[in-house]
C-alpha cells in the first residue's frame, strides 16, 4: 500500500515538473530575431526549435511544424491542399493593430489561414555610373542596350510578373495568351545570369551587371555598401510581397502554437523582427516603435509613412502550379 502511494505521488510530481512542450518553427528565411524566441521561452517555459527551410540540412517539409513563416503564395498553395489551420482570430490579443489592407489580403489569399508579419516592395536596382541611359520602367530589363548586363531573378513568379508588366499586361493576369507572351519575352532576354536577390553583390561589384530587379530589403543592403547604386520605382508601378504566419494542420501543439503566434504578433516583437530582417511591418503600433530613420526610408515605407495598402498596386499572389515553366531559370547556352 505504501509502495503504491509513493508510486502515485511520483507520477504526479513527474507530470507537474516535467518540461513544457516544445514547438518547431519553420521559416523561409532568417526573419525572426532569436532573442524574441528566447524571450518567449523564458516567459512560458516552452522551448522553440527554429529552423530555416532554405538552409537546414536535409529536406524540411513546410507542413511538418507547429508554426510556419512563409510568403503568401506558398501559404495559398498549402491552403489549397488543406494543409493549414483556419486562424482563430480570438486567440490574437490585438488583431486591430494590422493595417486592414494587409490583414484582409493575407486572410483572403490563404482562405483565413495566415496572419501578416512582414512585407517589402519590388523595384529596379540600377548603377547609373556605367551608362548614360535613364532607367524608368520594367521594359529596361528587356532592352537590347542592357543585353548581357542584367542580373535577372531566378524566381519564376517574379520573372513572369516582370515580363507581364514590361509588356504592358496586367500583373494579375492568368490568361494563357498573356503567359505565353511573357515567356516569349523572357526567352528573348540576354541576362548576365540568374540570381535569387541575396547574391547580387558580386555581379555589381565587378560591374558585370548594371541593372537588376530587386526587393527593397536586398537593395538596402547593397546600397549601404555601394552608395552609387539607386533603387528605381518603375513608371508602370510595382508591387509588394508579404510574409505571414500560419499553423499547419499537422501541428501537435496548437495551443502552444497560438501562444507563440500571439507573442510574435505583439507590436514590440513585430518591430524587433522588422529591424532584424530589414523588412517592413504591416502593424501601425510596431511602425511607431521604429527609429525615425527607418520610418522615413522611402525604400521601406514609400512616402515616409506607414503602408496602408493604397500607395502601391498589390498583386494577387498567383499560383503557377499549372503551366509553370519547369526549365526556369534556363540552362546557359554553351
GROMACS .gro file of C-alpha atoms in nm:
model
  334
    1UNK     CA    1   0.000   0.000   0.000
    2UNK     CA    2   0.281   0.239   0.091
    3UNK     CA    3   0.463   0.150  -0.231
    4UNK     CA    4   0.151   0.220  -0.436
    5UNK     CA    5   0.103   0.556  -0.261
    6UNK     CA    6   0.465   0.655  -0.327
    7UNK     CA    7   0.427   0.549  -0.690
    8UNK     CA    8   0.120   0.770  -0.732
    9UNK     CA    9   0.299   1.065  -0.573
   10UNK     CA   10   0.597   1.010  -0.804
   11UNK     CA   11   0.379   1.004  -1.114
   12UNK     CA   12   0.200   1.321  -1.005
   13UNK     CA   13   0.528   1.502  -0.939
   14UNK     CA   14   0.660   1.391  -1.280
   15UNK     CA   15   0.362   1.545  -1.456
   16UNK     CA   16   0.388   1.863  -1.252
   17UNK     CA   17   0.757   1.925  -1.303
   18UNK     CA   18   0.818   1.776  -1.647
   19UNK     CA   19   0.937   2.027  -1.912
   20UNK     CA   20   0.664   2.201  -2.107
   21UNK     CA   21   0.603   2.120  -2.471
   22UNK     CA   22   0.850   2.217  -2.742
   23UNK     CA   23   0.749   2.391  -3.063
   24UNK     CA   24   0.900   2.362  -3.408
   25UNK     CA   25   0.904   2.678  -3.618
   26UNK     CA   26   0.998   2.671  -3.985
   27UNK     CA   27   1.080   2.986  -4.180
   28UNK     CA   28   1.157   3.051  -4.546
   29UNK     CA   29   1.444   3.280  -4.443
   30UNK     CA   30   1.613   3.446  -4.147
   31UNK     CA   31   1.326   3.670  -4.043
   32UNK     CA   32   1.287   3.610  -3.668
   33UNK     CA   33   1.526   3.758  -3.414
   34UNK     CA   34   1.644   3.461  -3.199
   35UNK     CA   35   1.622   3.685  -2.892
   36UNK     CA   36   1.246   3.714  -2.944
   37UNK     CA   37   1.211   3.335  -2.930
   38UNK     CA   38   1.438   3.320  -2.626
   39UNK     CA   39   1.217   3.574  -2.454
   40UNK     CA   40   0.911   3.359  -2.529
   41UNK     CA   41   1.082   3.056  -2.375
   42UNK     CA   42   1.178   3.249  -2.062
   43UNK     CA   43   0.822   3.374  -2.012
   44UNK     CA   44   0.642   3.046  -2.087
   45UNK     CA   45   0.892   2.766  -2.038
   46UNK     CA   46   0.811   2.641  -2.386
   47UNK     CA   47   1.118   2.560  -2.592
   48UNK     CA   48   1.127   2.659  -2.958
   49UNK     CA   49   1.321   2.484  -3.232
   50UNK     CA   50   1.370   2.742  -3.507
   51UNK     CA   51   1.482   2.617  -3.847
   52UNK     CA   52   1.519   2.783  -4.185
   53UNK     CA   53   1.375   2.585  -4.474
   54UNK     CA   54   1.635   2.717  -4.717
   55UNK     CA   55   1.946   2.634  -4.515
   56UNK     CA   56   1.863   2.347  -4.283
   57UNK     CA   57   2.034   2.017  -4.351
   58UNK     CA   58   1.801   1.771  -4.514
   59UNK     CA   59   1.466   1.849  -4.671
   60UNK     CA   60   1.217   2.026  -4.447
   61UNK     CA   61   0.852   1.998  -4.535
   62UNK     CA   62   0.664   2.321  -4.457
   63UNK     CA   63   0.364   2.130  -4.327
   64UNK     CA   64   0.565   1.935  -4.068
   65UNK     CA   65   0.593   2.201  -3.799
   66UNK     CA   66   0.386   2.383  -3.538
   67UNK     CA   67   0.423   2.734  -3.679
   68UNK     CA   68   0.529   2.838  -4.028
   69UNK     CA   69   0.658   3.173  -4.156
   70UNK     CA   70   0.638   3.190  -4.535
   71UNK     CA   71   0.529   3.406  -4.826
   72UNK     CA   72   0.160   3.425  -4.901
   73UNK     CA   73   0.198   3.241  -5.231
   74UNK     CA   74   0.329   2.928  -5.059
   75UNK     CA   75   0.064   2.952  -4.790
   76UNK     CA   76  -0.209   2.988  -5.053
   77UNK     CA   77  -0.087   2.670  -5.221
   78UNK     CA   78  -0.078   2.488  -4.888
   79UNK     CA   79  -0.432   2.601  -4.814
   80UNK     CA   80  -0.549   2.460  -5.149
   81UNK     CA   81  -0.413   2.125  -5.028
   82UNK     CA   82  -0.588   2.163  -4.690
   83UNK     CA   83  -0.258   2.175  -4.501
   84UNK     CA   84  -0.328   2.482  -4.285
   85UNK     CA   85  -0.550   2.560  -3.988
   86UNK     CA   86  -0.805   2.840  -4.019
   87UNK     CA   87  -0.678   3.110  -3.784
   88UNK     CA   88  -0.896   3.171  -3.478
   89UNK     CA   89  -0.864   3.549  -3.450
   90UNK     CA   90  -0.997   3.541  -3.093
   91UNK     CA   91  -0.658   3.393  -3.000
   92UNK     CA   92  -0.484   3.714  -3.109
   93UNK     CA   93  -0.460   3.989  -2.849
   94UNK     CA   94  -0.453   4.278  -3.096
   95UNK     CA   95  -0.578   4.198  -3.442
   96UNK     CA   96  -0.673   4.564  -3.495
   97UNK     CA   97  -0.307   4.672  -3.499
   98UNK     CA   98  -0.261   4.541  -3.854
   99UNK     CA   99  -0.335   4.765  -4.149
  100UNK     CA  100  -0.670   4.634  -4.280
  101UNK     CA  101  -0.543   4.607  -4.639
  102UNK     CA  102  -0.266   4.373  -4.532
  103UNK     CA  103  -0.463   4.166  -4.285
  104UNK     CA  104  -0.751   4.114  -4.527
  105UNK     CA  105  -0.514   4.033  -4.814
  106UNK     CA  106  -0.331   3.769  -4.613
  107UNK     CA  107  -0.657   3.617  -4.493
  108UNK     CA  108  -0.830   3.634  -4.833
  109UNK     CA  109  -0.545   3.484  -5.031
  110UNK     CA  110  -0.499   3.195  -4.786
  111UNK     CA  111  -0.860   3.128  -4.701
  112UNK     CA  112  -0.829   3.271  -4.349
  113UNK     CA  113  -0.513   3.075  -4.268
  114UNK     CA  114  -0.246   3.345  -4.233
  115UNK     CA  115  -0.151   3.646  -4.020
  116UNK     CA  116   0.074   3.905  -4.192
  117UNK     CA  117   0.404   3.999  -4.032
  118UNK     CA  118   0.643   4.147  -4.293
  119UNK     CA  119   0.634   4.297  -4.641
  120UNK     CA  120   0.866   4.451  -4.898
  121UNK     CA  121   0.840   4.614  -5.241
  122UNK     CA  122   0.985   4.522  -5.580
  123UNK     CA  123   1.181   4.772  -5.788
  124UNK     CA  124   1.488   4.807  -6.009
  125UNK     CA  125   1.840   4.828  -5.870
  126UNK     CA  126   2.045   5.038  -6.110
  127UNK     CA  127   2.405   5.160  -6.141
  128UNK     CA  128   2.388   5.495  -6.329
  129UNK     CA  129   2.767   5.538  -6.332
  130UNK     CA  130   2.814   5.293  -6.619
  131UNK     CA  131   2.555   5.414  -6.866
  132UNK     CA  132   2.402   5.738  -6.987
  133UNK     CA  133   2.062   5.577  -7.038
  134UNK     CA  134   1.795   5.673  -6.789
  135UNK     CA  135   1.607   5.374  -6.647
  136UNK     CA  136   1.241   5.441  -6.569
  137UNK     CA  137   1.048   5.120  -6.628
  138UNK     CA  138   1.045   4.742  -6.632
  139UNK     CA  139   1.099   4.738  -7.009
  140UNK     CA  140   1.465   4.826  -6.947
  141UNK     CA  141   1.517   4.465  -6.835
  142UNK     CA  142   1.446   4.355  -7.192
  143UNK     CA  143   1.612   4.644  -7.374
  144UNK     CA  144   1.889   4.536  -7.613
  145UNK     CA  145   2.106   4.815  -7.479
  146UNK     CA  146   2.135   4.627  -7.150
  147UNK     CA  147   2.183   4.283  -7.306
  148UNK     CA  148   2.441   4.094  -7.105
  149UNK     CA  149   2.425   4.349  -6.824
  150UNK     CA  150   2.103   4.248  -6.646
  151UNK     CA  151   2.114   4.028  -6.338
  152UNK     CA  152   1.778   3.853  -6.372
  153UNK     CA  153   1.579   3.698  -6.091
  154UNK     CA  154   1.587   3.321  -6.059
  155UNK     CA  155   1.237   3.324  -5.907
  156UNK     CA  156   0.993   3.230  -6.181
  157UNK     CA  157   0.693   3.401  -6.024
  158UNK     CA  158   0.885   3.729  -6.012
  159UNK     CA  159   1.030   3.683  -6.360
  160UNK     CA  160   0.696   3.625  -6.532
  161UNK     CA  161   0.537   3.912  -6.340
  162UNK     CA  162   0.817   4.142  -6.454
  163UNK     CA  163   0.763   4.032  -6.813
  164UNK     CA  164   0.389   4.093  -6.790
  165UNK     CA  165   0.448   4.444  -6.655
  166UNK     CA  166   0.714   4.523  -6.916
  167UNK     CA  167   0.480   4.409  -7.193
  168UNK     CA  168   0.200   4.635  -7.069
  169UNK     CA  169  -0.011   4.347  -6.943
  170UNK     CA  170  -0.182   4.304  -6.609
  171UNK     CA  171   0.049   4.155  -6.348
  172UNK     CA  172  -0.255   3.969  -6.215
  173UNK     CA  173  -0.330   3.809  -6.549
  174UNK     CA  174  -0.369   3.433  -6.571
  175UNK     CA  175  -0.481   3.428  -6.935
  176UNK     CA  176  -0.287   3.168  -7.136
  177UNK     CA  177  -0.206   3.417  -7.412
  178UNK     CA  178  -0.053   3.659  -7.160
  179UNK     CA  179   0.156   3.386  -7.001
  180UNK     CA  180   0.279   3.275  -7.344
  181UNK     CA  181   0.371   3.634  -7.433
  182UNK     CA  182   0.558   3.673  -7.104
  183UNK     CA  183   0.752   3.352  -7.163
  184UNK     CA  184   0.846   3.463  -7.513
  185UNK     CA  185   0.976   3.793  -7.378
  186UNK     CA  186   1.182   3.608  -7.116
  187UNK     CA  187   1.322   3.375  -7.384
  188UNK     CA  188   1.450   3.673  -7.583
  189UNK     CA  189   1.622   3.825  -7.283
  190UNK     CA  190   2.002   3.805  -7.258
  191UNK     CA  191   2.092   3.847  -6.889
  192UNK     CA  192   2.438   3.810  -6.741
  193UNK     CA  193   2.294   3.543  -6.514
  194UNK     CA  194   2.012   3.446  -6.277
  195UNK     CA  195   2.016   3.537  -5.908
  196UNK     CA  196   1.784   3.494  -5.612
  197UNK     CA  197   1.840   3.852  -5.493
  198UNK     CA  198   2.066   3.775  -5.200
  199UNK     CA  199   2.370   3.709  -5.419
  200UNK     CA  200   2.369   4.024  -5.633
  201UNK     CA  201   2.661   4.196  -5.462
  202UNK     CA  202   2.944   4.021  -5.657
  203UNK     CA  203   2.798   4.099  -6.002
  204UNK     CA  204   2.752   4.466  -5.915
  205UNK     CA  205   3.094   4.493  -5.751
  206UNK     CA  206   3.259   4.353  -6.063
  207UNK     CA  207   3.047   4.575  -6.291
  208UNK     CA  208   2.919   4.263  -6.466
  209UNK     CA  209   2.566   4.393  -6.412
  210UNK     CA  210   2.424   4.744  -6.409
  211UNK     CA  211   2.057   4.656  -6.368
  212UNK     CA  212   1.856   4.401  -6.169
  213UNK     CA  213   1.501   4.351  -6.040
  214UNK     CA  214   1.531   4.359  -5.665
  215UNK     CA  215   1.325   4.371  -5.348
  216UNK     CA  216   1.375   4.677  -5.129
  217UNK     CA  217   1.530   4.478  -4.845
  218UNK     CA  218   1.801   4.343  -5.073
  219UNK     CA  219   1.854   4.684  -5.230
  220UNK     CA  220   1.912   4.849  -4.893
  221UNK     CA  221   2.197   4.612  -4.807
  222UNK     CA  222   2.365   4.664  -5.145
  223UNK     CA  223   2.323   5.042  -5.140
  224UNK     CA  224   2.486   5.063  -4.797
  225UNK     CA  225   2.793   4.901  -4.950
  226UNK     CA  226   2.771   5.072  -5.290
  227UNK     CA  227   2.612   5.417  -5.248
  228UNK     CA  228   2.639   5.483  -5.622
  229UNK     CA  229   2.351   5.242  -5.679
  230UNK     CA  230   1.994   5.368  -5.696
  231UNK     CA  231   1.656   5.199  -5.646
  232UNK     CA  232   1.405   5.285  -5.916
  233UNK     CA  233   1.028   5.263  -5.873
  234UNK     CA  234   0.919   5.187  -6.234
  235UNK     CA  235   0.676   5.419  -6.406
  236UNK     CA  236   0.435   5.129  -6.471
  237UNK     CA  237   0.403   5.079  -6.095
  238UNK     CA  238   0.534   4.799  -5.880
  239UNK     CA  239   0.409   4.555  -5.621
  240UNK     CA  240   0.488   4.408  -5.286
  241UNK     CA  241   0.536   4.063  -5.144
  242UNK     CA  242   0.420   3.964  -4.798
  243UNK     CA  243   0.526   3.712  -4.536
  244UNK     CA  244   0.278   3.566  -4.291
  245UNK     CA  245   0.245   3.319  -4.005
  246UNK     CA  246   0.035   3.004  -4.037
  247UNK     CA  247  -0.033   2.692  -3.831
  248UNK     CA  248  -0.016   2.361  -4.024
  249UNK     CA  249  -0.288   2.105  -3.957
  250UNK     CA  250  -0.019   1.857  -3.852
  251UNK     CA  251   0.081   2.071  -3.557
  252UNK     CA  252   0.059   1.862  -3.241
  253UNK     CA  253   0.091   2.165  -3.012
  254UNK     CA  254  -0.177   2.402  -3.136
  255UNK     CA  255  -0.242   2.572  -2.802
  256UNK     CA  256   0.127   2.647  -2.761
  257UNK     CA  257   0.149   2.746  -3.128
  258UNK     CA  258  -0.125   3.004  -3.078
  259UNK     CA  259   0.059   3.132  -2.769
  260UNK     CA  260   0.374   3.180  -2.975
  261UNK     CA  261   0.181   3.335  -3.264
  262UNK     CA  262   0.023   3.588  -3.029
  263UNK     CA  263   0.363   3.661  -2.873
  264UNK     CA  264   0.526   3.717  -3.213
  265UNK     CA  265   0.240   3.949  -3.309
  266UNK     CA  266   0.292   4.182  -3.015
  267UNK     CA  267   0.392   4.523  -3.156
  268UNK     CA  268   0.730   4.524  -2.982
  269UNK     CA  269   0.819   4.184  -3.129
  270UNK     CA  270   0.688   4.273  -3.475
  271UNK     CA  271   0.912   4.581  -3.462
  272UNK     CA  272   1.214   4.381  -3.346
  273UNK     CA  273   1.171   4.128  -3.625
  274UNK     CA  274   1.123   4.407  -3.878
  275UNK     CA  275   1.453   4.562  -3.769
  276UNK     CA  276   1.627   4.224  -3.760
  277UNK     CA  277   1.509   4.112  -4.105
  278UNK     CA  278   1.515   4.452  -4.276
  279UNK     CA  279   1.159   4.404  -4.400
  280UNK     CA  280   0.869   4.644  -4.338
  281UNK     CA  281   0.598   4.586  -4.079
  282UNK     CA  282   0.221   4.584  -4.150
  283UNK     CA  283   0.148   4.687  -3.790
  284UNK     CA  284   0.082   5.053  -3.712
  285UNK     CA  285   0.188   5.026  -3.344
  286UNK     CA  286   0.504   4.839  -3.446
  287UNK     CA  287   0.579   5.108  -3.704
  288UNK     CA  288   0.554   5.375  -3.434
  289UNK     CA  289   0.826   5.195  -3.235
  290UNK     CA  290   1.080   5.214  -3.518
  291UNK     CA  291   1.361   5.466  -3.541
  292UNK     CA  292   1.252   5.774  -3.741
  293UNK     CA  293   1.529   5.700  -3.992
  294UNK     CA  294   1.360   5.369  -4.071
  295UNK     CA  295   1.013   5.523  -4.079
  296UNK     CA  296   1.130   5.781  -4.332
  297UNK     CA  297   1.328   5.543  -4.551
  298UNK     CA  298   1.144   5.553  -4.887
  299UNK     CA  299   1.260   5.201  -4.973
  300UNK     CA  300   1.099   5.061  -4.659
  301UNK     CA  301   0.797   5.290  -4.640
  302UNK     CA  302   0.713   5.479  -4.961
  303UNK     CA  303   0.610   5.834  -4.886
  304UNK     CA  304   0.774   5.825  -4.543
  305UNK     CA  305   0.466   5.684  -4.377
  306UNK     CA  306   0.320   5.351  -4.282
  307UNK     CA  307   0.187   5.142  -4.569
  308UNK     CA  308  -0.192   5.148  -4.571
  309UNK     CA  309  -0.237   4.940  -4.883
  310UNK     CA  310  -0.325   5.227  -5.116
  311UNK     CA  311   0.023   5.352  -5.205
  312UNK     CA  312   0.122   5.073  -5.439
  313UNK     CA  313  -0.084   4.834  -5.652
  314UNK     CA  314  -0.079   4.497  -5.481
  315UNK     CA  315  -0.064   4.189  -5.696
  316UNK     CA  316  -0.267   3.884  -5.612
  317UNK     CA  317  -0.035   3.608  -5.503
  318UNK     CA  318  -0.097   3.385  -5.801
  319UNK     CA  319  -0.017   3.017  -5.813
  320UNK     CA  320   0.189   2.892  -6.105
  321UNK     CA  321   0.126   2.526  -6.038
  322UNK     CA  322  -0.042   2.492  -6.377
  323UNK     CA  323   0.156   2.588  -6.684
  324UNK     CA  324   0.466   2.674  -6.481
  325UNK     CA  325   0.794   2.653  -6.669
  326UNK     CA  326   0.998   2.360  -6.544
  327UNK     CA  327   1.319   2.488  -6.700
  328UNK     CA  328   1.348   2.813  -6.506
  329UNK     CA  329   1.600   2.957  -6.485
  330UNK     CA  330   1.701   2.846  -6.836
  331UNK     CA  331   2.011   2.638  -6.885
  332UNK     CA  332   2.305   2.852  -7.003
  333UNK     CA  333   2.385   2.824  -7.372
  334UNK     CA  334   2.721   2.655  -7.425
   0.00000   0.00000   0.00000
